[in-house]
Amino acid sequence: MTALDTAVGRPGWYSVEDCRLEDFRALVEQPTDLADFPSADEVRDGVLVYGPGLAARVADRVGRRAVQAELVRALTSGPGLVVFAGAFADPTVVDRATALFESLIAEQKARGVVGGDHFARPGANDRVWRALDKFALRDPGLFADYYGNDVLALVSEAWLGPGYQVTSQVNVVNPGGQAQVAHRDYHLGFMSEEQSRAFPAHVHRLSPTLTLQGAVAHCDMPVLTGPTMYLPRSQQYAPGYLAFHLPAFTEYFDAHFVQLPLEQGDAVFFNPALFHGAGTNRSTDVRRMANLLQVSSAFGRAMETVDRTAMCRALYPALLARQGAGVAERTLRNVVAASAEGYAFPTDLDRDQPISGLAPETQAELVRRALREEWPADTLADELTAQAVRHGAT
């Protein structure tokens, strides 16, 4: 069956009633057989580890394609994550990038900036949002040395094809930093259970193919420091974007996750549907730094650029008048859906941080809130402008 298969008997929408722990266990308790992945060096706690010898295998087009096909199998029907040991062969590149990231963090703190986080208390960790462009502008040469790394390109192209886009958020979990609750990642993983339930089942199956999650270790990460917790094969569970919100699944994750110690320069990439979460840093002196990479499909864009802010300003008085005349709320919501931006991303997370939830307020949510509270048109216009500034649109 294909990722978009809607055969008879498969639900059109998932519900929490579809989330059965016994079905989940049947998937995640399967072993990983090294023989199925001939380019890997070893299986460690169910996770595939690829070593420096991979470079020779991808030296020509035929070998590169064979390895990429293997990586796709690993991320879909395999454990859902792969480790590239020694992905950065030159430790000085990582050291110099670490120093640059530390300087960005120090500058943030000097300005009194407290970084928000999707799954942790604001300020608990040190987070650099938009690290990609900050890195490139601060030191273009070092950026070229760092992102010229072929392992990053190999797996990104394998999962997403050409034209992919990289974003980066530096995350430092300080000594005593607490573990995250198990979750899935962007897109549907950044939504509440209620929000993700509104999307049809085929979107749940499609969403993980549109992004790839990764992390580069910028220091040695023994288990004591709390490297990321993973549940291999959990990406295979179709209603998992609902299931990770349920206590029974959280408890199972907490009892069965694996943590892989990493060395500086190692890289991990995983299917965004994999259940995972940062671990507790139980060390007293290690600031666990990783460069978190989110690589996105080139296809996640509309055909045209549209000035939706101007549309909202123009339409709002008409919407307000129709609301006063008793027009059905559904009709008004339909107009908002056709005109306002209904998604929170991309945004400038320095200015539009996810402090009160997993994602900032969307433009459509702002307009609907204005209608509920019957704001004057000037008030909404001001709020739309402020929101556009936070999103980096002006």
Short mmCIF file of C-alpha atoms in Angstrom, two decimals:
data_model
loop_
_atom_site.label_atom_id
_atom_site.label_comp_id
_atom_site.label_asym_id
_atom_site.label_seq_id
_atom_site.Cartn_x
_atom_site.Cartn_y
_atom_site.Cartn_z
CA MET A 1 0.00 0.00 0.00
CA THR A 2 1.21 3.52 -0.73
CA ALA A 3 1.61 6.33 1.77
CA LEU A 4 -1.64 7.87 0.51
CA ASP A 5 -3.63 4.64 0.33
CA THR A 6 -7.26 5.08 1.43
CA ALA A 7 -8.44 1.52 0.95
CA VAL A 8 -11.72 0.33 2.37
CA GLY A 9 -11.31 -0.46 6.05
CA ARG A 10 -8.72 2.27 6.71
CA PRO A 11 -10.10 5.26 8.62
CA GLY A 12 -10.42 8.58 6.82
CA TRP A 13 -9.54 10.32 10.06
CA TYR A 14 -7.76 8.93 13.09
CA SER A 15 -9.22 9.12 16.57
CA VAL A 16 -7.84 8.22 19.97
CA GLU A 17 -9.94 5.04 19.76
CA ASP A 18 -7.62 3.92 16.95
CA CYS A 19 -4.62 4.09 19.31
CA ARG A 20 -4.09 0.63 20.76
CA LEU A 21 -0.97 -0.02 22.78
CA GLU A 22 -0.84 -3.68 21.76
CA ASP A 23 -0.64 -2.67 18.07
CA PHE A 24 2.10 -0.18 18.91
CA ARG A 25 4.10 -2.78 20.82
CA ALA A 26 3.86 -5.26 17.95
CA LEU A 27 5.68 -2.73 15.76
CA VAL A 28 8.31 -1.33 18.11
CA GLU A 29 9.36 -4.65 19.62
CA GLN A 30 10.62 -6.01 16.29
CA PRO A 31 14.41 -6.46 16.12
CA THR A 32 16.69 -4.70 13.65
CA ASP A 33 18.67 -7.16 11.51
CA LEU A 34 22.05 -5.85 10.37
CA ALA A 35 21.89 -8.15 7.34
CA ASP A 36 19.05 -6.02 5.96
CA PHE A 37 21.29 -2.95 5.92
CA PRO A 38 24.63 -3.98 4.37
CA SER A 39 26.19 -0.49 4.47
CA ALA A 40 25.80 -0.17 8.24
CA ASP A 41 28.64 -1.07 10.60
CA GLU A 42 26.56 -2.25 13.54
CA VAL A 43 23.21 -2.28 15.29
CA ARG A 44 23.35 -0.60 18.67
CA ASP A 45 20.22 -0.90 20.85
CA GLY A 46 18.17 -1.47 17.72
CA VAL A 47 19.67 1.57 15.96
CA LEU A 48 21.78 1.44 12.80
CA VAL A 49 25.26 2.96 13.03
CA TYR A 50 27.18 3.96 9.92
CA GLY A 51 30.92 4.57 10.15
CA PRO A 52 33.53 6.54 8.20
CA GLY A 53 33.79 3.70 5.67
CA LEU A 54 30.50 4.92 4.21
CA ALA A 55 32.41 7.55 2.19
CA ALA A 56 33.92 4.87 -0.06
CA ARG A 57 30.50 3.35 -0.71
CA VAL A 58 29.04 6.63 -1.95
CA ALA A 59 32.01 7.65 -4.10
CA ASP A 60 30.17 6.94 -7.37
CA ARG A 61 26.56 7.51 -8.41
CA VAL A 62 25.54 3.85 -8.32
CA GLY A 63 26.93 3.31 -4.83
CA ARG A 64 25.45 6.60 -3.60
CA ARG A 65 21.99 5.69 -4.80
CA ALA A 66 22.21 2.23 -3.23
CA VAL A 67 23.18 3.71 0.14
CA GLN A 68 20.46 6.36 -0.10
CA ALA A 69 17.84 3.70 -0.83
CA GLU A 70 19.07 1.82 2.23
CA LEU A 71 18.80 4.95 4.38
CA VAL A 72 15.21 5.46 3.23
CA ARG A 73 14.38 1.88 4.23
CA ALA A 74 16.03 2.48 7.59
CA LEU A 75 13.94 5.59 8.18
CA THR A 76 10.64 4.08 7.05
CA SER A 77 10.38 0.33 7.63
CA GLY A 78 13.52 0.07 9.78
CA PRO A 79 14.34 1.61 13.17
CA GLY A 80 13.50 5.12 12.01
CA LEU A 81 16.86 6.64 12.88
CA VAL A 82 20.47 6.31 11.85
CA VAL A 83 23.72 7.38 13.49
CA PHE A 84 26.68 8.55 11.44
CA ALA A 85 29.74 8.01 13.62
CA GLY A 86 32.42 10.57 12.86
CA ALA A 87 30.24 12.44 10.39
CA PHE A 88 32.51 15.45 10.86
CA ALA A 89 36.00 14.05 10.37
CA ASP A 90 37.71 17.36 11.15
CA PRO A 91 37.11 18.18 14.84
CA THR A 92 38.41 21.72 14.39
CA VAL A 93 35.39 22.60 12.24
CA VAL A 94 33.04 21.49 15.03
CA ASP A 95 35.15 23.25 17.67
CA ARG A 96 35.08 26.53 15.75
CA ALA A 97 31.33 26.24 15.17
CA THR A 98 30.83 25.51 18.87
CA ALA A 99 32.73 28.68 19.76
CA LEU A 100 30.57 30.66 17.36
CA PHE A 101 27.37 29.22 18.84
CA GLU A 102 28.60 29.98 22.35
CA SER A 103 29.20 33.59 21.35
CA LEU A 104 25.65 33.84 20.00
CA ILE A 105 24.29 32.45 23.28
CA ALA A 106 26.40 34.87 25.32
CA GLU A 107 25.13 37.80 23.25
CA GLN A 108 21.53 36.68 23.76
CA LYS A 109 22.04 36.50 27.51
CA ALA A 110 23.68 39.93 27.55
CA ARG A 111 20.53 41.30 25.90
CA GLY A 112 18.34 39.55 28.46
CA VAL A 113 16.87 37.17 25.90
CA VAL A 114 15.31 34.01 27.36
CA GLY A 115 14.88 31.41 24.64
CA GLY A 116 11.48 29.78 24.37
CA ASP A 117 11.23 26.10 23.62
CA HIS A 118 8.64 23.79 22.09
CA PHE A 119 8.82 21.09 24.74
CA ALA A 120 10.74 22.58 27.69
CA ARG A 121 10.32 25.44 30.16
CA PRO A 122 11.59 28.74 28.68
CA GLY A 123 15.10 29.43 29.93
CA ALA A 124 15.79 25.86 31.05
CA ASN A 125 17.98 25.31 28.02
CA ASP A 126 20.06 27.68 25.93
CA ARG A 127 18.49 27.87 22.49
CA VAL A 128 19.59 29.76 19.39
CA TRP A 129 16.77 30.10 16.93
CA ARG A 130 17.57 30.86 13.28
CA ALA A 131 21.08 29.62 13.84
CA LEU A 132 21.51 28.89 10.14
CA ASP A 133 21.46 32.46 8.86
CA LYS A 134 23.18 33.82 11.98
CA PHE A 135 26.00 31.35 11.35
CA ALA A 136 26.30 32.24 7.66
CA LEU A 137 26.38 35.98 8.31
CA ARG A 138 28.81 35.74 11.22
CA ASP A 139 31.40 33.52 9.53
CA PRO A 140 30.67 32.58 5.88
CA GLY A 141 33.89 30.62 5.50
CA LEU A 142 33.26 28.45 8.52
CA PHE A 143 29.66 27.98 7.41
CA ALA A 144 30.95 26.65 4.10
CA ASP A 145 33.33 24.27 5.88
CA TYR A 146 30.55 23.02 8.17
CA TYR A 147 27.66 22.66 5.73
CA GLY A 148 29.86 21.33 2.96
CA ASN A 149 29.66 18.06 4.89
CA ASP A 150 28.54 15.30 2.53
CA VAL A 151 26.83 13.17 5.17
CA LEU A 152 24.28 15.94 5.71
CA ALA A 153 23.65 16.16 1.98
CA LEU A 154 23.59 12.38 1.51
CA VAL A 155 20.76 11.71 3.94
CA SER A 156 18.83 14.92 3.19
CA GLU A 157 18.75 14.15 -0.53
CA ALA A 158 17.86 10.53 0.18
CA TRP A 159 14.80 11.49 2.20
CA LEU A 160 13.65 14.67 0.43
CA GLY A 161 15.21 14.71 -3.02
CA PRO A 162 16.88 17.79 -4.49
CA GLY A 163 15.94 21.34 -3.57
CA TYR A 164 15.64 20.65 0.16
CA GLN A 165 15.95 23.52 2.63
CA VAL A 166 17.95 23.40 5.86
CA THR A 167 17.11 25.20 9.10
CA SER A 168 19.07 24.97 12.31
CA GLN A 169 18.44 25.57 15.99
CA VAL A 170 21.30 25.25 18.45
CA ASN A 171 20.21 23.63 21.70
CA VAL A 172 22.23 23.42 24.91
CA VAL A 173 20.84 21.30 27.76
CA ASN A 174 22.54 22.52 30.90
CA PRO A 175 23.45 20.35 33.91
CA GLY A 176 20.20 19.46 35.65
CA GLY A 177 18.15 20.11 32.52
CA GLN A 178 15.11 17.86 32.62
CA ALA A 179 13.97 15.34 30.05
CA GLN A 180 11.32 16.20 27.50
CA VAL A 181 8.04 14.34 27.29
CA ALA A 182 8.07 11.89 24.39
CA HIS A 183 6.77 13.48 21.22
CA ARG A 184 6.86 13.48 17.45
CA ASP A 185 8.12 16.46 15.47
CA TYR A 186 7.08 18.92 12.82
CA HIS A 187 4.50 19.24 11.29
CA LEU A 188 1.73 17.41 13.15
CA GLY A 189 3.93 16.84 16.18
CA PHE A 190 3.81 20.58 16.88
CA MET A 191 0.04 20.45 17.26
CA SER A 192 -2.25 19.52 20.08
CA GLU A 193 -4.10 16.22 19.92
CA GLU A 194 -7.27 18.10 18.95
CA GLN A 195 -5.55 20.00 16.16
CA SER A 196 -3.84 16.95 14.67
CA ARG A 197 -7.09 14.98 14.85
CA ALA A 198 -8.63 17.47 12.41
CA PHE A 199 -6.24 16.38 9.64
CA PRO A 200 -7.24 13.33 7.56
CA ALA A 201 -5.37 10.07 7.99
CA HIS A 202 -3.53 10.30 4.69
CA VAL A 203 -1.96 13.58 5.86
CA HIS A 204 -0.70 11.79 8.98
CA ARG A 205 1.02 9.33 6.68
CA LEU A 206 2.32 12.00 4.31
CA SER A 207 3.62 14.53 6.85
CA PRO A 208 6.79 12.64 7.90
CA THR A 209 8.00 12.51 4.30
CA LEU A 210 8.14 16.30 4.13
CA THR A 211 10.82 16.88 6.77
CA LEU A 212 13.91 15.22 8.17
CA GLN A 213 15.19 15.72 11.70
CA GLY A 214 18.86 15.66 12.55
CA ALA A 215 21.39 16.64 15.18
CA VAL A 216 25.14 17.13 15.18
CA ALA A 217 26.88 16.47 18.50
CA HIS A 218 29.06 19.44 19.47
CA CYS A 219 30.48 17.70 22.51
CA ASP A 220 30.87 14.15 23.77
CA MET A 221 27.51 12.95 25.06
CA PRO A 222 27.72 10.00 27.44
CA VAL A 223 24.36 8.75 28.70
CA LEU A 224 24.90 10.70 31.94
CA THR A 225 24.46 13.92 29.96
CA GLY A 226 21.03 12.87 28.68
CA PRO A 227 21.37 12.41 24.91
CA THR A 228 18.09 12.12 23.06
CA MET A 229 15.78 9.28 24.02
CA TYR A 230 14.40 7.31 21.07
CA LEU A 231 11.89 4.51 20.59
CA PRO A 232 13.02 2.68 17.44
CA ARG A 233 10.29 1.75 14.95
CA SER A 234 7.68 4.00 16.58
CA GLN A 235 7.55 6.04 13.36
CA GLN A 236 5.73 3.09 11.77
CA TYR A 237 2.67 3.56 13.96
CA ALA A 238 0.11 5.33 11.76
CA PRO A 239 -1.99 7.12 14.43
CA GLY A 240 1.11 8.08 16.41
CA TYR A 241 0.48 11.83 16.18
CA LEU A 242 -2.50 11.23 18.44
CA ALA A 243 -0.95 8.42 20.47
CA PHE A 244 2.01 10.39 21.79
CA HIS A 245 -0.43 12.59 23.71
CA LEU A 246 -1.87 9.58 25.57
CA PRO A 247 -0.51 8.59 29.01
CA ALA A 248 -0.30 4.86 28.22
CA PHE A 249 2.01 5.53 25.28
CA THR A 250 4.11 7.97 27.29
CA GLU A 251 4.52 5.37 30.03
CA TYR A 252 5.54 2.73 27.50
CA PHE A 253 8.09 5.11 25.99
CA ASP A 254 9.52 5.93 29.42
CA ALA A 255 10.01 2.21 30.12
CA HIS A 256 11.50 1.23 26.75
CA PHE A 257 13.39 4.16 25.18
CA VAL A 258 17.04 3.85 24.18
CA GLN A 259 19.77 6.46 24.55
CA LEU A 260 22.86 6.36 22.39
CA PRO A 261 26.06 7.92 23.68
CA LEU A 262 27.58 10.15 21.01
CA GLU A 263 30.98 11.63 20.41
CA GLN A 264 31.70 15.10 19.18
CA GLY A 265 31.21 15.18 15.42
CA ASP A 266 28.69 12.32 15.30
CA ALA A 267 25.37 13.03 13.61
CA VAL A 268 21.93 11.47 14.07
CA PHE A 269 19.08 11.70 11.59
CA PHE A 270 15.58 10.41 12.17
CA ASN A 271 12.09 10.26 10.79
CA PRO A 272 10.11 13.12 12.39
CA ALA A 273 7.38 10.62 13.33
CA LEU A 274 9.75 8.75 15.64
CA PHE A 275 8.81 9.03 19.32
CA HIS A 276 11.70 10.84 20.99
CA GLY A 277 12.67 13.45 23.57
CA ALA A 278 15.77 15.03 25.03
CA GLY A 279 17.04 13.24 28.13
CA THR A 280 17.82 14.62 31.58
CA ASN A 281 21.34 16.00 31.89
CA ARG A 282 22.49 14.36 35.13
CA SER A 283 26.05 15.60 34.82
CA THR A 284 27.34 18.43 36.97
CA ASP A 285 29.59 20.10 34.43
CA VAL A 286 28.64 19.21 30.83
CA ARG A 287 26.60 21.68 28.81
CA ARG A 288 25.25 19.28 26.21
CA MET A 289 25.26 21.12 22.89
CA ALA A 290 23.72 19.88 19.66
CA ASN A 291 23.00 21.62 16.41
CA LEU A 292 19.44 20.54 15.67
CA LEU A 293 18.75 20.35 11.96
CA GLN A 294 15.35 20.37 10.34
CA VAL A 295 15.49 19.77 6.62
CA SER A 296 12.34 20.51 4.64
CA SER A 297 11.00 19.39 1.29
CA ALA A 298 11.17 21.86 -1.59
CA PHE A 299 7.49 21.13 -2.24
CA GLY A 300 6.09 22.74 0.90
CA ARG A 301 5.13 26.02 -0.78
CA ALA A 302 2.20 27.64 -2.58
CA MET A 303 2.43 28.55 -6.27
CA GLU A 304 1.87 32.28 -5.75
CA THR A 305 2.84 34.87 -3.18
CA VAL A 306 -0.24 36.60 -1.75
CA ASP A 307 -0.48 39.61 0.57
CA ARG A 308 -2.72 37.97 3.14
CA THR A 309 -2.18 40.72 5.70
CA ALA A 310 -3.66 43.29 3.31
CA MET A 311 -6.54 40.91 2.54
CA CYS A 312 -7.35 40.51 6.23
CA ARG A 313 -7.34 44.27 6.79
CA ALA A 314 -9.69 44.81 3.85
CA LEU A 315 -12.06 41.94 4.66
CA TYR A 316 -12.41 42.41 8.40
CA PRO A 317 -15.03 45.24 8.37
CA ALA A 318 -17.18 43.15 6.01
CA LEU A 319 -16.79 40.10 8.23
CA LEU A 320 -17.65 42.12 11.32
CA ALA A 321 -20.77 43.52 9.62
CA ARG A 322 -21.93 40.08 8.53
CA GLN A 323 -21.35 38.70 12.01
CA GLY A 324 -23.53 41.48 13.39
CA ALA A 325 -26.22 40.62 10.83
CA GLY A 326 -26.34 37.03 12.04
CA VAL A 327 -24.39 35.29 9.27
CA ALA A 328 -23.45 31.78 10.39
CA GLU A 329 -20.10 31.37 12.11
CA ARG A 330 -19.19 28.57 9.68
CA THR A 331 -19.58 30.97 6.76
CA LEU A 332 -17.32 33.52 8.42
CA ARG A 333 -14.74 30.84 9.19
CA ASN A 334 -14.81 29.79 5.54
CA VAL A 335 -13.99 33.35 4.46
CA VAL A 336 -11.14 33.54 6.96
CA ALA A 337 -9.79 30.19 5.77
CA ALA A 338 -9.78 31.40 2.16
CA SER A 339 -7.97 34.64 2.94
CA ALA A 340 -5.83 34.48 6.11
CA GLU A 341 -2.64 32.48 6.68
CA GLY A 342 -3.73 29.35 8.51
CA TYR A 343 -0.32 28.03 9.49
CA ALA A 344 2.16 29.41 12.02
CA PHE A 345 5.34 28.54 10.12
CA PRO A 346 7.76 29.60 8.79
CA THR A 347 8.32 32.35 11.30
CA ASP A 348 11.14 34.22 13.00
CA LEU A 349 11.37 32.24 16.23
CA ASP A 350 13.59 34.87 17.81
CA ARG A 351 10.61 37.24 17.83
CA ASP A 352 7.70 34.82 17.60
CA GLN A 353 8.63 32.19 20.15
CA PRO A 354 6.45 29.19 21.07
CA ILE A 355 6.25 30.14 24.73
CA SER A 356 2.52 29.60 25.35
CA GLY A 357 2.19 26.49 23.18
CA LEU A 358 3.82 24.33 20.56
CA ALA A 359 3.35 26.96 17.85
CA PRO A 360 2.66 30.71 17.71
CA GLU A 361 -0.81 32.06 16.89
CA THR A 362 -1.66 31.94 13.19
CA GLN A 363 -3.02 34.88 11.24
CA ALA A 364 -6.34 33.05 10.84
CA GLU A 365 -6.55 32.46 14.59
CA LEU A 366 -5.85 36.16 15.18
CA VAL A 367 -8.67 37.23 12.85
CA ARG A 368 -11.11 34.76 14.42
CA ARG A 369 -10.14 36.05 17.87
CA ALA A 370 -10.78 39.61 16.72
CA LEU A 371 -14.23 38.59 15.48
CA ARG A 372 -15.10 36.82 18.73
CA GLU A 373 -14.06 39.84 20.76
CA GLU A 374 -15.45 42.33 18.19
CA TRP A 375 -12.31 44.40 17.92
CA PRO A 376 -12.39 47.69 16.03
CA ALA A 377 -10.80 47.43 12.58
CA ASP A 378 -7.88 49.65 13.63
CA THR A 379 -7.05 47.30 16.51
CA LEU A 380 -6.88 44.29 14.23
CA ALA A 381 -4.82 46.24 11.69
CA ASP A 382 -2.27 47.06 14.40
CA GLU A 383 -2.16 43.45 15.61
CA LEU A 384 -1.74 42.14 12.07
CA THR A 385 1.20 44.47 11.55
CA ALA A 386 2.78 43.42 14.85
CA GLN A 387 2.31 39.76 13.96
CA ALA A 388 3.86 40.27 10.52
CA VAL A 389 6.89 41.86 12.19
CA ARG A 390 7.22 38.89 14.57
CA HIS A 391 6.99 36.53 11.61
CA GLY A 392 9.82 38.37 9.89
CA ALA A 393 7.54 39.41 7.04
CA THR A 394 8.49 43.10 7.25
#
